Amino acid sequence: DTGVSQNPRHKITKRGQNVTFRCDPISEHNRLYWYRQTLGQGPEFLTYFQNEAQLEKSRLLSDRFSAERPKGSFSTLEIQRTEQGDSAMYLCASSTPREVLARSSDTQYFGPGTRLTVL
Amino acid sequence: TQLLEQSPQFLSIQEGENLTVYCNSSSVFSSLQWYRQEPGEGPVLLVTVVTGGEVKKLKRLTFQFGDARKDSSLHITAAQPGDTGLYLCAPRDDKIIFGKGTRLHILP
C-alpha cells in the first residue's frame, strides 16, 4: 500500500454514460498525476496538478475528459459520454511534500488504479 | 517525445533461472527509472540510475545504465515467483513517459 487510494477499483458502464473516479493522494503531497494504461501498454500521462492548479494536460485528454482538484487534496477524473476506447486502467500518483514549493521529478507513488470497462 | 523500447516484451522462465531485460533508446537521458507493476496494482519505483555506467543492486536485481546514457538493463539472479510482474523503464520526469514494458512470469 503506497498511501494513494483510488475509488472505485472497478467500474463497468454502458457506452454514452458519464463516469467519475476519485483519487486520494498521500496527504503530505502537493502534486497529483493521472495516467491511463491500456492492455499491453505502459501507463500514459494524462494530466497533473500542483495543489489545486492543473499545470499540464496531454493531448490524450479529449474534451470529454475533465479533472479537478478543488481544494488541493483529492482529485476527480470525469469522462463524459464514454466510448469503448475509454476502457482502460486509470492510475493516479502523487509526489512532492507540501513544504517544497517547486521541485520537479520527485518519486511518484501510484495508487492501485480504477479499471474502467465500457460496454 | 523520447521513445523507449523494452525487450523482450514477454518472458516466461523457471524459478531459479537468471534473466536480463533491456531498455533502449536513440536519445540520451539524464536519468532513467525502473518500475515493477504487479497485476491489479500501480507501478512501484525500484531504482533511479543517473551516471553513465552506473550499476545499482537491489537484492537479486542488478540495474545498469549504459555508458552513453541511452540504454539500461535489469538482470535478475535466481528468479523467484515473486518477481513476476510488468517491468517498466522511463526517463525521470514530472510526466513519466513509460516504455511498453517487459511482462515477466516466473514459473514455480
Short mmCIF file of C-alpha atoms in Angstrom, two decimals:
data_model
loop_
_atom_site.label_atom_id
_atom_site.label_comp_id
_atom_site.label_asym_id
_atom_site.label_seq_id
_atom_site.Cartn_x
_atom_site.Cartn_y
_atom_site.Cartn_z
CA ASP A 1 0.00 0.00 0.00
CA THR A 2 1.63 3.25 -1.19
CA GLY A 3 -0.79 5.52 0.66
CA VAL A 4 -2.56 6.61 -2.54
CA SER A 5 -6.13 5.34 -2.75
CA GLN A 6 -8.48 5.24 -5.72
CA ASN A 7 -12.20 4.59 -5.90
CA PRO A 8 -13.89 2.71 -7.28
CA ARG A 9 -11.44 -0.08 -8.09
CA HIS A 10 -13.63 -1.33 -10.91
CA LYS A 11 -16.32 0.37 -12.96
CA ILE A 12 -18.45 -1.14 -15.70
CA THR A 13 -20.60 1.24 -17.68
CA LYS A 14 -22.52 1.41 -20.91
CA ARG A 15 -21.34 3.48 -23.82
CA GLY A 16 -22.58 7.04 -23.59
CA GLN A 17 -22.75 7.17 -19.79
CA ASN A 18 -20.69 9.52 -17.65
CA VAL A 19 -18.28 8.18 -15.04
CA THR A 20 -16.27 9.81 -12.26
CA PHE A 21 -13.24 8.42 -10.47
CA ARG A 22 -11.68 9.67 -7.27
CA CYS A 23 -8.06 9.74 -6.13
CA ASP A 24 -6.89 10.46 -2.59
CA PRO A 25 -3.16 11.20 -2.66
CA ILE A 26 -0.68 10.95 0.17
CA SER A 27 -1.81 13.83 2.38
CA GLU A 28 1.63 15.45 2.57
CA HIS A 29 1.96 15.64 -1.23
CA ASN A 30 1.13 18.68 -3.33
CA ARG A 31 1.46 17.10 -6.78
CA LEU A 32 -1.12 14.74 -8.21
CA TYR A 33 -0.95 12.95 -11.57
CA TRP A 34 -3.39 10.96 -13.69
CA TYR A 35 -2.30 8.25 -16.14
CA ARG A 36 -4.17 5.82 -18.37
CA GLN A 37 -3.00 2.29 -19.08
CA THR A 38 -4.46 0.06 -21.79
CA LEU A 39 -3.78 -3.64 -22.17
CA GLY A 40 -0.24 -4.42 -23.21
CA GLN A 41 0.97 -0.86 -22.75
CA GLY A 42 2.75 1.14 -20.13
CA PRO A 43 0.87 3.96 -18.40
CA GLU A 44 0.36 7.15 -20.45
CA PHE A 45 0.41 10.58 -18.85
CA LEU A 46 -2.91 12.46 -18.88
CA THR A 47 -2.59 15.48 -16.60
CA TYR A 48 -1.13 16.77 -13.36
CA PHE A 49 -1.86 19.25 -10.57
CA GLN A 50 0.27 21.22 -8.20
CA ASN A 51 -2.08 21.93 -5.31
CA GLU A 52 -5.35 22.95 -6.99
CA ALA A 53 -3.76 24.23 -10.20
CA GLN A 54 -3.86 21.98 -13.25
CA LEU A 55 -0.44 22.56 -14.78
CA GLU A 56 -0.43 20.35 -17.86
CA LYS A 57 -2.82 18.30 -19.95
CA SER A 58 -1.87 15.67 -22.52
CA ARG A 59 -3.44 15.72 -25.98
CA LEU A 60 -4.83 12.33 -24.95
CA LEU A 61 -7.19 14.21 -22.65
CA SER A 62 -10.03 14.94 -25.05
CA ASP A 63 -12.87 17.39 -24.38
CA ARG A 64 -14.87 14.54 -22.84
CA PHE A 65 -12.33 14.26 -20.02
CA SER A 66 -12.11 16.70 -17.14
CA ALA A 67 -10.03 16.54 -14.00
CA GLU A 68 -10.36 18.67 -10.89
CA ARG A 69 -8.60 19.09 -7.59
CA PRO A 70 -10.71 21.80 -5.96
CA LYS A 71 -9.09 22.01 -2.53
CA GLY A 72 -5.67 20.74 -3.46
CA SER A 73 -6.30 17.42 -1.76
CA PHE A 74 -8.32 14.70 -3.52
CA SER A 75 -8.90 14.76 -7.26
CA THR A 76 -11.66 13.56 -9.55
CA LEU A 77 -11.45 12.47 -13.17
CA GLU A 78 -14.71 12.58 -15.10
CA ILE A 79 -15.32 11.04 -18.51
CA GLN A 80 -18.45 12.18 -20.29
CA ARG A 81 -20.23 10.18 -22.99
CA THR A 82 -17.93 7.20 -22.55
CA GLU A 83 -16.76 5.25 -25.58
CA GLN A 84 -15.47 1.69 -25.79
CA GLY A 85 -12.00 3.06 -26.46
CA ASP A 86 -12.03 4.60 -22.99
CA SER A 87 -11.78 1.13 -21.45
CA ALA A 88 -8.51 1.13 -19.54
CA MET A 89 -6.92 1.28 -16.12
CA TYR A 90 -6.85 4.85 -14.78
CA LEU A 91 -3.94 5.40 -12.41
CA CYS A 92 -3.33 8.24 -10.01
CA ALA A 93 0.01 9.15 -8.46
CA SER A 94 1.23 11.78 -6.03
CA SER A 95 4.59 13.31 -5.20
CA THR A 96 6.45 16.15 -3.53
CA PRO A 97 5.96 17.19 0.10
CA ARG A 98 3.85 20.32 0.60
CA GLU A 99 6.64 22.26 2.26
CA VAL A 100 8.60 22.07 -1.01
CA LEU A 101 7.24 24.83 -3.22
CA ALA A 102 8.71 23.84 -6.53
CA ARG A 103 10.75 20.73 -7.21
CA SER A 104 10.48 18.55 -10.24
CA SER A 105 10.81 14.83 -10.82
CA ASP A 106 10.21 13.64 -7.28
CA THR A 107 9.30 9.99 -6.83
CA GLN A 108 5.70 9.37 -7.80
CA TYR A 109 3.68 6.97 -5.65
CA PHE A 110 0.94 5.25 -7.60
CA GLY A 111 -2.45 4.14 -6.44
CA PRO A 112 -3.94 0.75 -7.39
CA GLY A 113 -5.96 2.22 -10.24
CA THR A 114 -9.57 2.17 -11.36
CA ARG A 115 -10.31 -0.33 -14.10
CA LEU A 116 -12.98 1.01 -16.45
CA THR A 117 -14.88 -1.26 -18.82
CA VAL A 118 -17.20 0.40 -21.32
CA LEU A 119 -19.71 -1.99 -22.87
CA THR B 1 9.00 12.60 -27.13
CA GLN B 2 11.78 10.21 -26.13
CA LEU B 3 10.86 6.75 -27.35
CA LEU B 4 11.93 3.86 -25.15
CA GLU B 5 11.95 0.30 -26.43
CA GLN B 6 11.87 -2.54 -23.99
CA SER B 7 12.78 -6.12 -24.80
CA PRO B 8 11.71 -8.77 -24.66
CA GLN B 9 8.01 -7.94 -24.47
CA PHE B 10 7.25 -11.21 -22.73
CA LEU B 11 9.44 -13.62 -20.80
CA SER B 12 8.45 -16.80 -19.04
CA ILE B 13 11.16 -18.74 -17.22
CA GLN B 14 11.55 -21.31 -14.49
CA GLU B 15 12.19 -20.37 -10.89
CA GLY B 16 15.91 -20.23 -10.17
CA GLU B 17 16.99 -19.13 -13.64
CA ASN B 18 18.72 -15.84 -14.44
CA LEU B 19 17.39 -13.28 -16.88
CA THR B 20 18.12 -9.87 -18.36
CA VAL B 21 15.68 -7.35 -19.78
CA TYR B 22 16.60 -4.28 -21.75
CA CYS B 23 15.54 -0.68 -22.20
CA ASN B 24 16.91 1.08 -25.28
CA SER B 25 16.60 4.45 -26.96
CA SER B 26 18.34 6.62 -29.50
CA SER B 27 18.08 9.55 -27.07
CA VAL B 28 20.38 10.43 -24.19
CA PHE B 29 18.79 10.58 -20.76
CA SER B 30 19.93 12.49 -17.70
CA SER B 31 18.49 9.67 -15.61
CA LEU B 32 16.38 6.56 -16.01
CA GLN B 33 14.00 4.78 -13.70
CA TRP B 34 12.81 1.18 -13.43
CA TYR B 35 9.40 0.26 -12.05
CA ARG B 36 7.66 -3.02 -11.34
CA GLN B 37 3.90 -3.31 -11.68
CA GLU B 38 2.10 -6.31 -10.25
CA PRO B 39 -1.33 -7.32 -11.56
CA GLY B 40 -4.08 -5.06 -10.24
CA GLU B 41 -1.64 -2.54 -8.80
CA GLY B 42 0.12 0.63 -9.85
CA PRO B 43 3.82 0.76 -10.76
CA VAL B 44 6.32 0.89 -7.90
CA LEU B 45 9.68 2.59 -8.34
CA LEU B 46 12.61 0.17 -7.97
CA VAL B 47 15.62 2.33 -8.80
CA THR B 48 16.87 5.51 -10.46
CA VAL B 49 20.17 5.45 -12.36
CA VAL B 50 21.87 8.74 -13.06
CA THR B 51 25.50 8.29 -14.07
CA GLY B 52 26.65 6.63 -17.31
CA GLY B 53 27.99 3.15 -16.49
CA GLU B 54 26.35 3.16 -13.08
CA VAL B 55 25.41 -0.18 -11.54
CA LYS B 56 22.90 -0.46 -8.73
CA LYS B 57 21.88 -3.59 -6.88
CA LEU B 58 18.62 -4.31 -5.12
CA LYS B 59 18.94 -7.79 -3.58
CA ARG B 60 18.85 -10.15 -6.61
CA LEU B 61 18.19 -7.32 -9.09
CA THR B 62 21.10 -5.56 -10.79
CA PHE B 63 20.45 -2.40 -12.80
CA GLN B 64 22.97 -0.91 -15.20
CA PHE B 65 22.91 2.41 -17.02
CA GLY B 66 24.75 2.41 -20.35
CA ASP B 67 27.95 4.43 -20.66
CA ALA B 68 26.30 6.71 -23.22
CA ARG B 69 23.14 7.01 -21.07
CA LYS B 70 20.96 5.78 -23.93
CA ASP B 71 20.14 2.35 -22.56
CA SER B 72 19.74 0.33 -19.42
CA SER B 73 19.43 -3.28 -18.37
CA LEU B 74 17.92 -5.17 -15.49
CA HIS B 75 19.42 -8.53 -14.54
CA ILE B 76 17.64 -10.85 -12.11
CA THR B 77 19.58 -13.65 -10.49
CA ALA B 78 17.81 -16.82 -9.37
CA ALA B 79 14.34 -15.57 -10.27
CA GLN B 80 11.53 -16.16 -7.79
CA PRO B 81 7.75 -16.31 -8.39
CA GLY B 82 7.51 -13.02 -6.50
CA ASP B 83 9.47 -11.37 -9.32
CA THR B 84 6.50 -11.87 -11.64
CA GLY B 85 5.18 -8.60 -13.00
CA LEU B 86 5.47 -5.90 -15.62
CA TYR B 87 8.87 -4.18 -15.61
CA LEU B 88 8.77 -0.64 -16.94
CA CYS B 89 11.54 1.81 -17.66
CA ALA B 90 11.12 5.55 -18.07
CA PRO B 91 13.18 8.73 -18.05
CA ARG B 92 12.89 10.57 -14.76
CA ASP B 93 10.41 13.39 -15.31
CA ASP B 94 7.28 15.02 -13.95
CA LYS B 95 5.14 13.47 -16.69
CA ILE B 96 6.56 9.99 -16.85
CA ILE B 97 6.71 8.51 -20.36
CA PHE B 98 6.90 4.77 -19.90
CA GLY B 99 8.02 2.11 -22.35
CA LYS B 100 5.61 -0.73 -23.09
CA GLY B 101 7.37 -2.87 -20.51
CA THR B 102 8.54 -6.44 -20.23
CA ARG B 103 5.96 -8.83 -18.84
CA LEU B 104 7.84 -11.38 -16.75
CA HIS B 105 6.35 -14.62 -15.49
CA ILE B 106 8.33 -16.90 -13.21
CA LEU B 107 7.13 -20.46 -13.16
CA PRO B 108 7.39 -22.27 -9.81
#
